[in-house]
Amino acid sequence: MNTITLNDAQQAAVTAPDGPVLVLAGAGSGKTRVIIERMAWLVEERGVSPRNLLALTFTNKAADEMQRRFAQRIALDYVPSFVGTFHSFGLWILRREAEQLHRPRNFTIFDDQDQRTLMKRLVKELPKRFMPVSPRDALGFISSVKHVEPFPAWSDAPETPKEETYRELWQRYHDVLKACGALDFDDLTALTAFLLERFPEVCAKYRRRFQHILVDEYQDTNRSQYVIARSLGEAGNLFVVGDEDQSIYSWRGADINNILDFARDFPDARAYRLEQNYRSAAPILDAANALVAYNENRLGKRLFTEQREGMPVAFFRAYNAEDEAAFVVNDIARHRQPSETVAVFYRTHVLARLVEEALRAQRIPYTVVGGIKFYSRKEIKDIVAYLRLLENPADDESLRRILNVPPRGIGDVGRAQLVDYAEQRNIPLLQALREAEMDEGISPRTQRAALQLADILDKLHVSARSSSVAALAEELLDCTDYRAYVEQSDAKEARERIEVVNEFLVACRQYDARARNKGLAGFLEEMALVSDVDAFEENAETVALMTCHCAKGLEFDHVYIIGLEEDLFPMVRYDDDEGDIEEERRLCYVAMTRARKRLTLLASDARMVYGVTNTNRRPSRFIEEVGAERLCLLESERENASDAAASADSVTRPSQQPTSTPRPLKSGDVIRHARFGRGVVLYTKGADEKFQARVRFDSGRHVSLMVAKAPIEIVK
């Protein structure tokens, strides 16, 4: 086996004996390489069949990379191992075992938007005796319960009116899913965990198939994912790789204790630490190590690199958010950094707008990761609703979506009549469309439209048996006149929406070219499992804008982290719980360790967030924890920004033109600036239009001013 590329710690982990193994892999320490080499070592040195390997991770992007590298490593065109996400593995199991849970094998998968649409309707339909709740909170309740117990009995009475409402919505929500033959995204892991835990014969079958379980990003597992890994690996060989310092997903159920308590769960476990970093320059690692050391819930490690050279971590404190955005974009332009090597991170998407505007002004191309997802666009959701009905005719929620899209004469009244007919007879809504003419209570116009739609879907259903996905989508667009419907928008919107439709057809053709006869079912599965980061192309020639959560797993030469202020990063809601503060600190650590060469941290004295402008903002405690000795304060860069700001004041505020002075400024003069207030001149330089004064204002701020343009007056 070729292990030349492995350091001593990696080599020890790769060749660990059978049994439970925990690899604590710091950021940039080569964890994916270790997983690939472990799989190759099992195949080549231990004689394990690739078919008996199960490797689980969290994003399709990571899974595809692992699959590709493993196939290349063992020189096979096709690898029979299962390498995928927890959700794709759950889907694979449930397609084979769903009947054990009284679910159809051809179930539809509801994504986030499908869930929100359904829950909005259910909340609206609740009887008035129930307490009003938001659909988002109701879905959060359902998700938190589901990973603990997918089929709660609730023998006890609800403690609050809100809990009573949540339980009622739980029941109504799952009644709809069952009637539609659908599962939601959480079900893919929650029900798989339930099967493996409660059905010994099912668990035994998959233990025989998968004799070695490898888990990437173990610190991000929730209870269901933990149960899947433990159920399959407890009696065999469980090899998990993770980093407690990068556990940042508690809000979606991840439990850091899964990695912290690994030695307790598996007393015979061996632990290995990967601490040599191959990604970031030494100053970046020093700053990140100093920050995360403030956390107490750690197993302990300190990253190091053999490459000690590198630029110091920079810190820029802006006057306001506009100043912050201008600095970032000017800095990108000044350093002439290739766009694909640059990323701007933020704690929340609301901070992206000003950076976007500044990038557009300088004509620098950019991509917002995690904005409006391509597959969440209305046009895509409409087309997919038709396709899902062809795969699962019982999917009433998809039919509700396209019942009158494009408009075909089924209004709100007609919709209600069809739904009532279906509910009274306990039949799928599509069957109600076929029988519409049998109910005199349904208007003739609605009857004709319902029969027309049923006829379209029935014909497409026949085509779906033999057509490619792309051909089926084209036929769907033709027989529904969907393109004409889109073209009825105003000119600019129509062009954009048509482009979205055409891009979807490209995606269909690409799927047909690479899929191994998986057909429509496989295409819908791929779409249901796609995530924000999957669509991000790391080599695209654009600056990447994304939240710190989206940045996990990526790396860039140059990283800017904006909005490092108290109440924003860390967020205000985290102040009361030290455990949550630690997660915010880990999130900042993750963002910092994405940088390879240069890292710039930014904060602003004033910022408008959610419509409210806050002044006198304090830099994040994380800046102090990194330590001033590890930061380069960008004073000289700030002077340039100050000059620009002062010049902007003179242009945009005519009433604040500089006051004519009887003598030139000199050191010691006291002045008043229209924006910065009272200050003392420290020194001057230049002449005429380039005459500058360095001023220390009473606020403690030092600013260089172009005197000819600055709105100032001499006080004494």
XYZ file of C-alpha atoms in Angstrom:
716
model
C 0.000 0.000 0.000
C 1.303 3.447 -0.925
C 1.372 5.579 2.244
C 4.017 8.086 1.139
C 1.525 10.936 1.325
C 0.554 10.215 4.951
C 2.175 11.718 8.023
C 2.746 9.544 11.098
C -0.584 10.415 12.763
C -2.534 9.797 9.552
C -0.717 6.495 8.994
C -1.577 5.310 12.499
C -5.254 6.123 12.024
C -5.457 4.497 8.586
C -3.979 1.219 9.820
C -5.834 1.101 13.141
C -6.967 -2.402 14.215
C -10.593 -3.494 13.926
C -13.093 -2.162 16.420
C -14.329 1.340 17.267
C -11.966 4.140 16.208
C -12.242 7.898 16.797
C -10.085 10.170 14.636
C -9.994 13.742 15.932
C -9.168 15.629 12.751
C -8.514 19.354 13.005
C -9.393 21.770 10.224
C -7.262 21.230 7.128
C -5.576 18.131 8.562
C -6.418 15.796 5.666
C -9.406 13.922 7.109
C -10.862 13.025 3.701
C -7.500 11.600 2.672
C -7.488 9.476 5.838
C -10.975 8.105 5.134
C -10.081 7.260 1.526
C -6.809 5.623 2.563
C -8.568 3.676 5.329
C -11.039 2.285 2.793
C -8.232 1.461 0.366
C -6.217 -0.217 3.151
C -9.208 -2.369 4.095
C -9.646 -3.461 0.480
C -6.002 -3.925 -0.497
C -4.389 -5.056 2.746
C -7.248 -6.679 4.645
C -9.082 -8.219 1.697
C -12.419 -6.574 2.502
C -14.807 -6.433 -0.442
C -15.677 -2.831 -1.432
C -19.306 -3.969 -1.323
C -19.007 -4.364 2.464
C -17.961 -0.734 3.042
C -20.388 1.994 4.085
C -19.081 5.580 4.154
C -21.430 8.318 5.363
C -21.081 12.092 5.269
C -23.355 15.160 5.214
C -23.342 16.792 1.775
C -23.704 15.405 -1.709
C -20.643 17.422 -2.676
C -18.500 15.681 -0.053
C -19.969 12.261 -0.907
C -19.306 12.688 -4.635
C -15.713 13.724 -3.913
C -15.172 10.692 -1.659
C -16.686 8.349 -4.240
C -14.527 9.785 -7.023
C -11.298 9.701 -5.036
C -11.894 6.186 -3.715
C -12.629 4.836 -7.202
C -9.459 6.505 -8.479
C -7.460 5.211 -5.513
C -8.335 1.540 -6.098
C -8.420 1.902 -9.906
C -12.063 0.934 -10.476
C -14.544 2.644 -12.800
C -17.416 1.748 -10.514
C -17.190 1.192 -6.753
C -19.882 -1.066 -5.210
C -19.386 0.524 -1.771
C -22.176 2.762 -0.491
C -20.641 6.231 -0.257
C -23.240 8.907 0.417
C -25.015 11.165 2.862
C -26.977 9.932 5.850
C -30.151 11.026 4.072
C -29.307 9.230 0.830
C -28.510 6.078 2.823
C -31.808 6.393 4.697
C -33.602 6.776 1.385
C -31.833 3.655 0.061
C -32.933 1.654 3.113
C -36.515 2.932 3.103
C -37.030 2.173 -0.593
C -36.435 -1.441 0.442
C -38.055 -1.521 3.886
C -40.832 1.130 3.871
C -43.562 -1.510 3.935
C -42.365 -2.531 7.409
C -43.607 0.921 8.492
C -46.796 0.747 6.412
C -45.455 3.211 3.855
C -45.326 2.734 0.063
C -41.923 2.163 -1.496
C -42.585 4.827 -4.136
C -43.106 7.524 -1.509
C -42.635 11.182 -2.415
C -40.069 13.241 -0.487
C -41.241 16.619 0.812
C -38.450 19.207 0.863
C -38.291 22.280 3.109
C -40.512 24.381 0.878
C -43.098 21.612 0.522
C -43.202 21.333 4.308
C -43.647 25.071 4.779
C -46.421 25.242 2.186
C -48.268 22.356 3.818
C -47.832 23.685 7.343
C -49.056 27.174 6.372
C -52.277 25.602 5.133
C -52.662 23.417 8.213
C -52.118 26.348 10.579
C -54.689 28.369 8.647
C -57.210 25.513 8.853
C -56.865 25.004 12.635
C -60.066 25.504 14.638
C -60.111 28.760 16.597
C -59.850 26.962 19.935
C -56.157 26.293 19.245
C -53.476 28.825 20.076
C -51.976 30.633 17.034
C -48.420 29.471 16.197
C -46.068 30.138 13.317
C -45.624 27.393 10.676
C -41.867 27.628 11.158
C -42.087 26.984 14.898
C -44.504 24.103 14.338
C -42.106 22.447 11.896
C -39.266 22.988 14.361
C -41.270 21.181 17.033
C -41.999 18.283 14.682
C -38.341 17.947 13.705
C -37.073 18.028 17.297
C -39.528 15.328 18.379
C -39.099 13.127 15.322
C -35.411 12.399 15.828
C -36.153 11.143 19.328
C -39.384 9.262 18.607
C -40.943 9.156 15.101
C -44.225 7.735 16.472
C -44.892 9.513 19.804
C -47.815 8.158 21.840
C -48.195 11.216 24.090
C -49.997 9.498 26.927
C -49.541 12.608 29.081
C -51.556 15.794 28.647
C -49.907 18.813 26.989
C -48.415 21.209 29.516
C -49.278 24.414 27.645
C -51.793 25.596 25.025
C -48.890 25.980 22.584
C -47.866 22.353 23.066
C -51.484 21.298 22.523
C -51.451 23.162 19.199
C -48.143 21.590 18.191
C -49.453 18.101 18.912
C -52.585 18.738 16.874
C -50.487 19.991 13.966
C -48.199 16.962 14.303
C -51.192 14.688 13.805
C -52.688 16.659 10.906
C -49.288 17.025 9.229
C -48.552 13.303 9.340
C -52.089 12.408 8.274
C -51.474 14.407 5.107
C -48.074 12.790 4.525
C -49.538 9.337 4.938
C -52.458 10.087 2.619
C -50.047 11.446 0.001
C -47.676 8.506 0.326
C -44.965 10.980 1.304
C -42.103 11.349 3.765
C -40.365 14.540 4.791
C -36.613 15.076 4.825
C -36.250 14.237 8.539
C -38.094 10.943 8.015
C -35.249 9.669 5.848
C -32.984 9.355 8.878
C -35.523 9.202 11.712
C -37.437 6.257 10.242
C -34.228 4.486 9.232
C -32.964 4.770 12.807
C -36.337 3.474 14.044
C -36.112 0.461 11.721
C -32.578 -0.442 12.777
C -33.379 -0.004 16.468
C -36.784 -1.697 16.613
C -36.529 -4.377 13.918
C -33.599 -6.705 14.805
C -33.932 -8.729 11.611
C -33.612 -5.567 9.497
C -30.563 -4.424 11.445
C -28.947 -7.858 11.159
C -29.460 -7.893 7.390
C -27.633 -4.607 6.873
C -24.919 -5.495 9.386
C -24.144 -8.522 7.229
C -23.938 -6.295 4.162
C -21.899 -3.474 5.724
C -19.065 -4.828 7.853
C -17.094 -1.576 8.083
C -18.865 1.720 8.807
C -16.974 4.970 8.222
C -18.510 8.297 9.268
C -17.216 11.723 8.285
C -18.036 14.897 10.289
C -19.170 12.794 13.247
C -19.506 15.919 15.414
C -22.496 16.958 13.286
C -24.597 13.836 13.882
C -28.023 14.180 15.477
C -29.703 11.433 17.457
C -31.088 9.595 14.420
C -27.746 9.627 12.636
C -26.006 8.523 15.835
C -28.431 5.580 16.128
C -27.803 4.579 12.492
C -24.021 4.611 12.972
C -24.156 2.830 16.309
C -26.731 0.214 15.261
C -24.683 -0.852 12.254
C -21.224 -0.401 13.766
C -21.680 -1.510 17.352
C -21.163 -5.206 16.626
C -18.507 -4.627 13.986
C -16.123 -1.901 12.966
C -17.026 1.761 13.373
C -14.470 4.323 12.163
C -15.555 7.914 12.828
C -13.744 11.113 11.919
C -14.685 14.451 13.407
C -13.693 17.641 15.173
C -15.550 18.883 18.230
C -14.198 22.366 17.492
C -16.258 22.389 14.277
C -19.614 21.330 15.758
C -21.905 24.143 14.551
C -25.300 22.603 13.821
C -27.106 22.238 17.171
C -29.973 24.295 15.713
C -30.769 21.402 13.388
C -30.354 18.715 16.030
C -26.618 17.964 15.977
C -25.345 16.872 19.389
C -21.705 17.596 20.203
C -21.912 14.985 22.975
C -21.922 12.266 20.320
C -18.235 12.927 19.740
C -17.375 14.077 23.260
C -18.813 10.846 24.714
C -17.457 8.440 22.089
C -15.082 6.815 24.598
C -17.972 6.267 27.003
C -20.203 4.777 24.298
C -17.393 2.547 23.038
C -15.055 1.739 25.974
C -12.666 -0.194 23.737
C -12.299 2.659 21.272
C -8.910 3.843 20.050
C -8.411 7.590 19.517
C -6.045 9.332 17.094
C -5.386 13.064 16.718
C -4.636 14.788 13.410
C -3.184 18.190 14.289
C -0.929 19.065 11.365
C -2.695 21.575 9.150
C -2.005 21.650 5.406
C -4.320 24.553 4.525
C -3.760 27.779 6.436
C -0.785 30.047 6.986
C 0.690 30.003 10.501
C -0.724 33.401 11.607
C -4.243 32.242 10.712
C -3.816 29.031 12.704
C -2.381 30.918 15.689
C -5.390 33.248 15.748
C -7.898 30.399 15.344
C -6.214 28.306 18.056
C -6.285 31.240 20.471
C -9.989 31.787 19.862
C -11.225 28.213 20.231
C -9.093 27.669 23.351
C -11.720 29.695 25.246
C -14.162 26.783 24.859
C -14.388 24.252 27.677
C -16.281 21.471 25.858
C -13.272 20.119 23.970
C -11.284 16.929 23.730
C -8.195 19.025 23.154
C -5.824 19.585 20.241
C -3.772 22.411 18.785
C -3.237 22.800 15.073
C 0.237 23.446 13.714
C 1.863 23.834 10.336
C 5.401 23.383 9.100
C 5.024 26.463 6.908
C 5.591 29.293 9.379
C 5.475 32.155 6.893
C 2.339 34.101 6.164
C 0.602 37.452 6.415
C -0.780 38.443 9.835
C -4.524 38.346 10.390
C -5.917 41.820 9.672
C -8.616 43.691 11.556
C -10.519 46.676 10.142
C -13.027 48.673 12.189
C -15.399 50.568 9.904
C -17.480 53.646 10.656
C -20.628 52.003 9.316
C -21.755 49.048 7.233
C -21.347 50.964 3.967
C -17.756 51.769 4.915
C -17.200 48.093 5.742
C -18.534 46.908 2.372
C -16.511 49.542 0.503
C -13.337 48.477 2.291
C -13.829 44.811 1.409
C -14.435 45.488 -2.276
C -11.636 48.063 -2.555
C -9.272 45.653 -0.838
C -10.186 42.895 -3.290
C -9.567 45.242 -6.209
C -6.372 46.686 -4.702
C -4.770 43.275 -4.214
C -5.923 42.144 -7.669
C -7.054 38.849 -6.225
C -8.563 36.352 -8.700
C -12.279 36.282 -7.898
C -12.456 32.513 -7.461
C -9.935 32.664 -4.600
C -11.949 35.146 -2.508
C -14.857 34.678 -0.105
C -16.842 37.006 2.134
C -18.466 35.341 5.159
C -21.162 36.678 7.471
C -23.270 35.380 10.342
C -26.602 36.124 8.680
C -27.713 36.751 5.082
C -28.993 40.270 5.850
C -25.376 41.479 5.818
C -24.814 40.454 2.196
C -26.767 43.245 0.477
C -24.280 46.099 0.882
C -21.359 43.912 -0.181
C -23.341 42.841 -3.241
C -24.025 46.475 -4.151
C -20.357 47.410 -3.759
C -19.247 44.468 -5.897
C -21.759 45.395 -8.612
C -20.526 48.995 -8.567
C -16.972 47.797 -9.244
C -18.217 45.191 -11.757
C -16.673 42.338 -9.794
C -18.577 39.078 -10.448
C -19.913 37.290 -7.382
C -22.090 34.353 -6.317
C -24.355 34.303 -3.271
C -24.337 30.770 -1.848
C -27.504 29.825 -0.006
C -29.643 32.611 -1.430
C -32.673 31.635 -3.497
C -32.000 28.012 -4.405
C -32.367 27.151 -8.074
C -34.621 24.206 -7.279
C -36.761 26.424 -5.013
C -37.752 28.749 -7.869
C -41.472 28.782 -8.589
C -41.029 27.545 -12.140
C -39.002 24.543 -11.012
C -41.388 23.701 -8.181
C -44.311 23.808 -10.638
C -42.684 21.462 -13.155
C -41.479 19.116 -10.424
C -44.994 18.974 -8.949
C -46.219 17.578 -12.286
C -43.340 15.085 -12.395
C -43.946 13.928 -8.828
C -47.561 13.188 -9.663
C -46.420 10.905 -12.464
C -44.306 8.941 -9.986
C -46.841 9.048 -7.135
C -50.455 9.802 -8.209
C -51.517 9.962 -4.527
C -49.416 13.110 -3.933
C -52.309 15.495 -3.258
C -50.023 18.342 -2.177
C -48.287 18.429 -5.554
C -51.667 18.374 -7.279
C -52.901 21.245 -5.115
C -49.929 23.277 -6.331
C -50.581 22.875 -10.059
C -54.371 22.521 -9.981
C -54.687 25.892 -11.693
C -51.111 26.378 -12.941
C -51.167 27.417 -15.696
C -54.670 28.916 -15.204
C -57.291 26.520 -16.511
C -60.481 27.694 -14.839
C -60.236 26.074 -11.408
C -60.639 28.921 -8.934
C -60.775 28.833 -5.136
C -64.379 27.686 -5.142
C -63.712 24.919 -7.662
C -60.641 23.820 -5.719
C -62.685 23.573 -2.515
C -65.367 21.548 -4.332
C -62.827 19.040 -5.655
C -61.085 18.717 -2.290
C -64.447 18.157 -0.533
C -65.381 15.478 -3.070
C -62.063 13.658 -2.509
C -62.315 13.860 1.286
C -65.925 12.655 1.388
C -65.039 9.577 -0.666
C -61.583 9.082 0.869
C -59.893 9.024 -2.520
C -56.789 10.794 -3.885
C -57.409 14.235 -5.332
C -56.351 13.056 -8.807
C -59.111 10.448 -8.740
C -61.558 13.192 -7.768
C -60.534 15.074 -10.921
C -61.297 12.006 -13.016
C -64.731 11.703 -11.392
C -65.543 15.433 -11.332
C -68.422 15.172 -13.830
C -70.178 12.712 -11.490
C -70.756 15.394 -8.833
C -73.450 17.927 -9.680
C -72.147 20.131 -6.859
C -69.061 20.901 -8.941
C -69.562 23.635 -11.530
C -69.442 22.605 -15.224
C -66.442 24.884 -15.792
C -64.494 23.204 -12.999
C -65.558 19.763 -14.236
C -64.191 20.453 -17.723
C -60.910 21.858 -16.370
C -60.505 18.966 -13.919
C -61.045 16.351 -16.629
C -58.625 18.162 -18.941
C -55.881 18.152 -16.271
C -56.552 14.489 -15.397
C -56.261 13.590 -19.073
C -52.911 15.433 -19.365
C -51.515 13.661 -16.298
C -52.740 10.241 -17.449
C -51.103 10.665 -20.866
C -47.858 11.848 -19.282
C -47.982 8.884 -16.926
C -47.897 6.563 -19.932
C -44.973 8.496 -21.448
C -43.061 8.328 -18.177
C -42.693 4.553 -18.555
C -40.400 4.856 -21.567
C -39.295 8.484 -21.985
C -36.109 10.054 -20.700
C -36.553 12.683 -18.019
C -35.652 15.481 -20.439
C -38.132 14.255 -23.079
C -40.831 13.881 -20.437
C -40.231 17.420 -19.164
C -40.386 18.805 -22.722
C -43.680 16.984 -23.347
C -45.038 18.307 -20.061
C -44.188 21.904 -21.005
C -45.846 21.476 -24.405
C -49.100 19.869 -23.302
C -49.615 22.319 -20.418
C -48.561 25.433 -22.416
C -46.312 26.269 -19.471
C -43.879 28.312 -21.584
C -46.710 30.521 -22.831
C -47.803 30.966 -19.208
C -44.307 32.112 -18.216
C -44.066 34.467 -21.206
C -47.129 36.356 -19.966
C -44.918 37.974 -17.301
C -43.446 41.415 -17.978
C -40.558 41.353 -20.439
C -37.647 41.332 -17.980
C -39.239 38.813 -15.620
C -40.323 36.584 -18.510
C -36.769 36.358 -19.864
C -35.443 35.365 -16.462
C -38.186 32.800 -15.873
C -37.718 31.256 -19.322
C -33.993 30.974 -18.588
C -34.841 29.118 -15.369
C -37.050 26.679 -17.289
C -34.368 26.141 -19.942
C -31.715 25.586 -17.277
C -33.943 22.962 -15.680
C -34.148 21.126 -19.009
C -30.345 21.209 -19.177
C -30.248 19.618 -15.714
C -32.642 16.917 -16.955
C -30.448 16.153 -19.957
C -27.329 16.017 -17.784
C -29.083 13.582 -15.459
C -30.149 11.371 -18.369
C -26.549 11.289 -19.604
C -24.992 10.188 -16.312
C -27.756 8.128 -14.641
C -27.731 4.375 -15.005
C -31.335 3.896 -16.092
C -32.655 5.278 -12.807
C -35.374 7.174 -14.644
C -37.769 9.701 -13.164
C -37.671 8.217 -9.657
C -33.901 8.645 -9.458
C -34.096 12.199 -10.766
C -36.672 13.193 -8.149
C -34.546 11.582 -5.446
C -31.494 13.590 -6.496
C -33.483 16.806 -6.432
C -34.906 16.075 -2.989
C -31.412 15.564 -1.549
C -29.718 18.619 -3.079
C -28.331 21.282 -0.705
C -27.128 24.890 -1.031
C -23.438 24.069 -1.155
C -23.876 21.254 -3.716
C -24.513 23.827 -6.434
C -21.463 25.943 -5.555
C -18.596 25.636 -8.029
C -15.308 26.282 -6.217
C -13.498 27.093 -9.470
C -16.111 29.550 -10.733
C -14.532 32.943 -11.460
C -16.649 34.811 -8.943
C -16.262 36.120 -5.399
C -18.226 33.831 -3.053
C -20.635 35.373 -0.545
C -22.042 33.029 2.086
C -22.924 32.512 5.724
C -20.308 30.997 7.998
C -22.450 27.840 8.189
C -22.350 27.435 4.399
C -18.569 27.851 4.443
C -18.039 24.541 6.243
C -16.003 22.202 4.054
C -14.762 24.916 1.683
C -11.485 26.829 1.502
C -10.251 30.021 -0.167
C -6.971 31.901 -0.486
C -8.485 35.121 0.854
C -11.326 35.326 3.377
C -13.152 38.346 4.796
C -15.451 37.893 7.813
C -17.727 40.911 8.213
C -20.087 41.917 11.021
C -17.922 40.761 13.929
C -19.894 42.712 16.527
C -21.584 41.853 19.795
C -25.257 40.896 19.360
C -24.508 39.937 15.759
C -21.600 37.506 15.976
C -22.132 36.095 18.561
C -25.841 36.651 18.098
C -27.837 38.299 20.869
C -29.920 35.219 21.587
C -26.836 33.325 22.663
C -25.866 35.561 25.599
C -27.612 33.567 28.316
C -26.255 30.118 27.565
C -22.531 29.420 27.712
C -22.995 26.286 25.601
C -24.494 28.376 22.820
C -21.715 30.960 23.113
C -19.269 28.092 22.618
C -21.055 27.080 19.429
C -20.878 30.653 18.150
C -17.167 30.619 18.923
C -16.780 27.324 17.041
C -18.605 28.872 14.089
C -16.153 31.762 14.027
C -13.292 29.253 14.270
C -14.685 27.335 11.287
C -14.934 30.544 9.248
C -11.372 31.592 10.115
C -9.875 28.221 9.206
C -11.344 28.353 5.688
C -8.596 30.868 4.794
C -5.381 29.662 3.192
C -3.270 32.826 2.770
C -5.024 35.963 4.009
C -7.724 36.511 6.627
C -9.382 39.858 7.332
C -11.809 40.390 10.210
C -14.163 43.375 10.113
C -16.511 45.165 12.500
C -18.533 48.361 12.207
C -19.355 51.133 14.685
C -22.850 51.594 13.212
C -25.116 49.237 11.305
C -28.745 48.904 10.265
C -30.033 45.414 11.040
C -33.663 44.443 10.353
C -34.576 48.091 9.766
C -33.060 49.450 12.980
C -29.836 51.482 12.967
C -27.581 50.877 15.955
C -24.659 53.181 16.715
C -21.780 52.737 19.143
C -21.636 49.035 18.417
C -18.945 47.010 20.175
C -16.566 44.687 18.353
C -17.224 41.005 18.997
C -15.660 39.450 22.073
C -14.038 37.055 19.597
C -11.734 39.867 18.433
C -10.456 40.325 21.974
C -10.104 36.580 22.430
C -7.974 36.277 19.307
C -5.710 38.859 20.944
C -4.401 42.226 19.752
C -0.898 40.772 19.490
C -2.121 38.433 16.727
C -3.907 41.134 14.724
C -2.675 43.753 12.296
C -4.859 46.852 12.666
C -5.387 48.321 9.225
C -4.765 51.962 10.164
C -3.220 52.971 6.859
C -6.004 51.325 4.905
C -8.492 53.022 7.173
C -7.049 56.432 6.404
C -7.833 55.848 2.741
C -11.370 54.834 3.633
C -11.678 57.910 5.859
C -10.509 60.173 3.051
C -13.084 58.632 0.745
C -15.799 59.021 3.366
C -14.867 62.635 3.990
C -14.827 63.325 0.261
C -18.241 61.710 -0.065
C -19.530 63.989 2.701
C -18.411 67.049 0.783
C -20.190 65.866 -2.363
C -23.428 64.588 -0.885
C -23.919 67.211 1.826
C -23.582 70.684 0.219
C -24.547 72.395 3.472
C -21.433 70.969 5.080
C -18.846 72.520 2.745
C -15.614 73.418 4.517
C -15.547 76.711 6.291
C -13.085 79.235 4.850
C -10.166 79.561 7.270
C -7.940 82.681 7.582
C -4.834 80.520 7.934
C -3.771 76.967 7.066
C -4.092 74.268 9.678
C -1.101 73.443 11.851
C -0.269 70.949 14.583
C -2.185 71.599 17.783
C -5.190 73.284 16.131
C -8.583 72.291 17.501
C -11.162 71.669 14.771
C -14.732 70.449 14.472
C -15.745 67.985 11.738
C -19.377 67.807 10.624
C -19.336 64.038 10.976
C -16.588 63.091 13.436
C -16.953 65.975 15.906
C -14.203 67.789 17.836
C -10.545 66.871 17.304
C -6.908 67.988 17.526
C -4.566 68.233 14.533
C -1.547 65.982 15.115
C 0.409 66.880 11.971
C -0.057 68.041 8.390
C 1.521 67.178 5.039
C 1.202 67.987 1.359
C 0.131 71.255 -0.271
C -2.737 72.912 -2.121
C -5.431 70.395 -3.096
C -3.381 67.535 -1.587
C -2.922 69.226 1.785
C -3.789 66.657 4.499
C -4.222 66.808 8.256
C -3.942 63.884 10.653
C -6.549 64.440 13.399
C -7.219 62.715 16.712
C -10.929 63.139 17.502
C -12.372 63.150 21.010
C -13.930 59.773 20.275
C -10.388 58.340 20.121
C -10.528 57.907 16.357
C -7.514 58.907 14.243
C -8.380 60.142 10.743
C -6.456 61.652 7.827
C -8.470 64.395 6.089
C -8.133 66.085 2.719
C -8.507 69.619 4.091
C -9.743 71.201 0.848
C -12.770 68.898 0.796
C -13.418 68.027 4.434
C -16.391 69.735 6.211
C -14.353 71.287 9.068
C -13.949 74.548 10.940
C -11.151 75.763 13.221
C -12.315 76.061 16.813
C -9.040 77.441 18.227
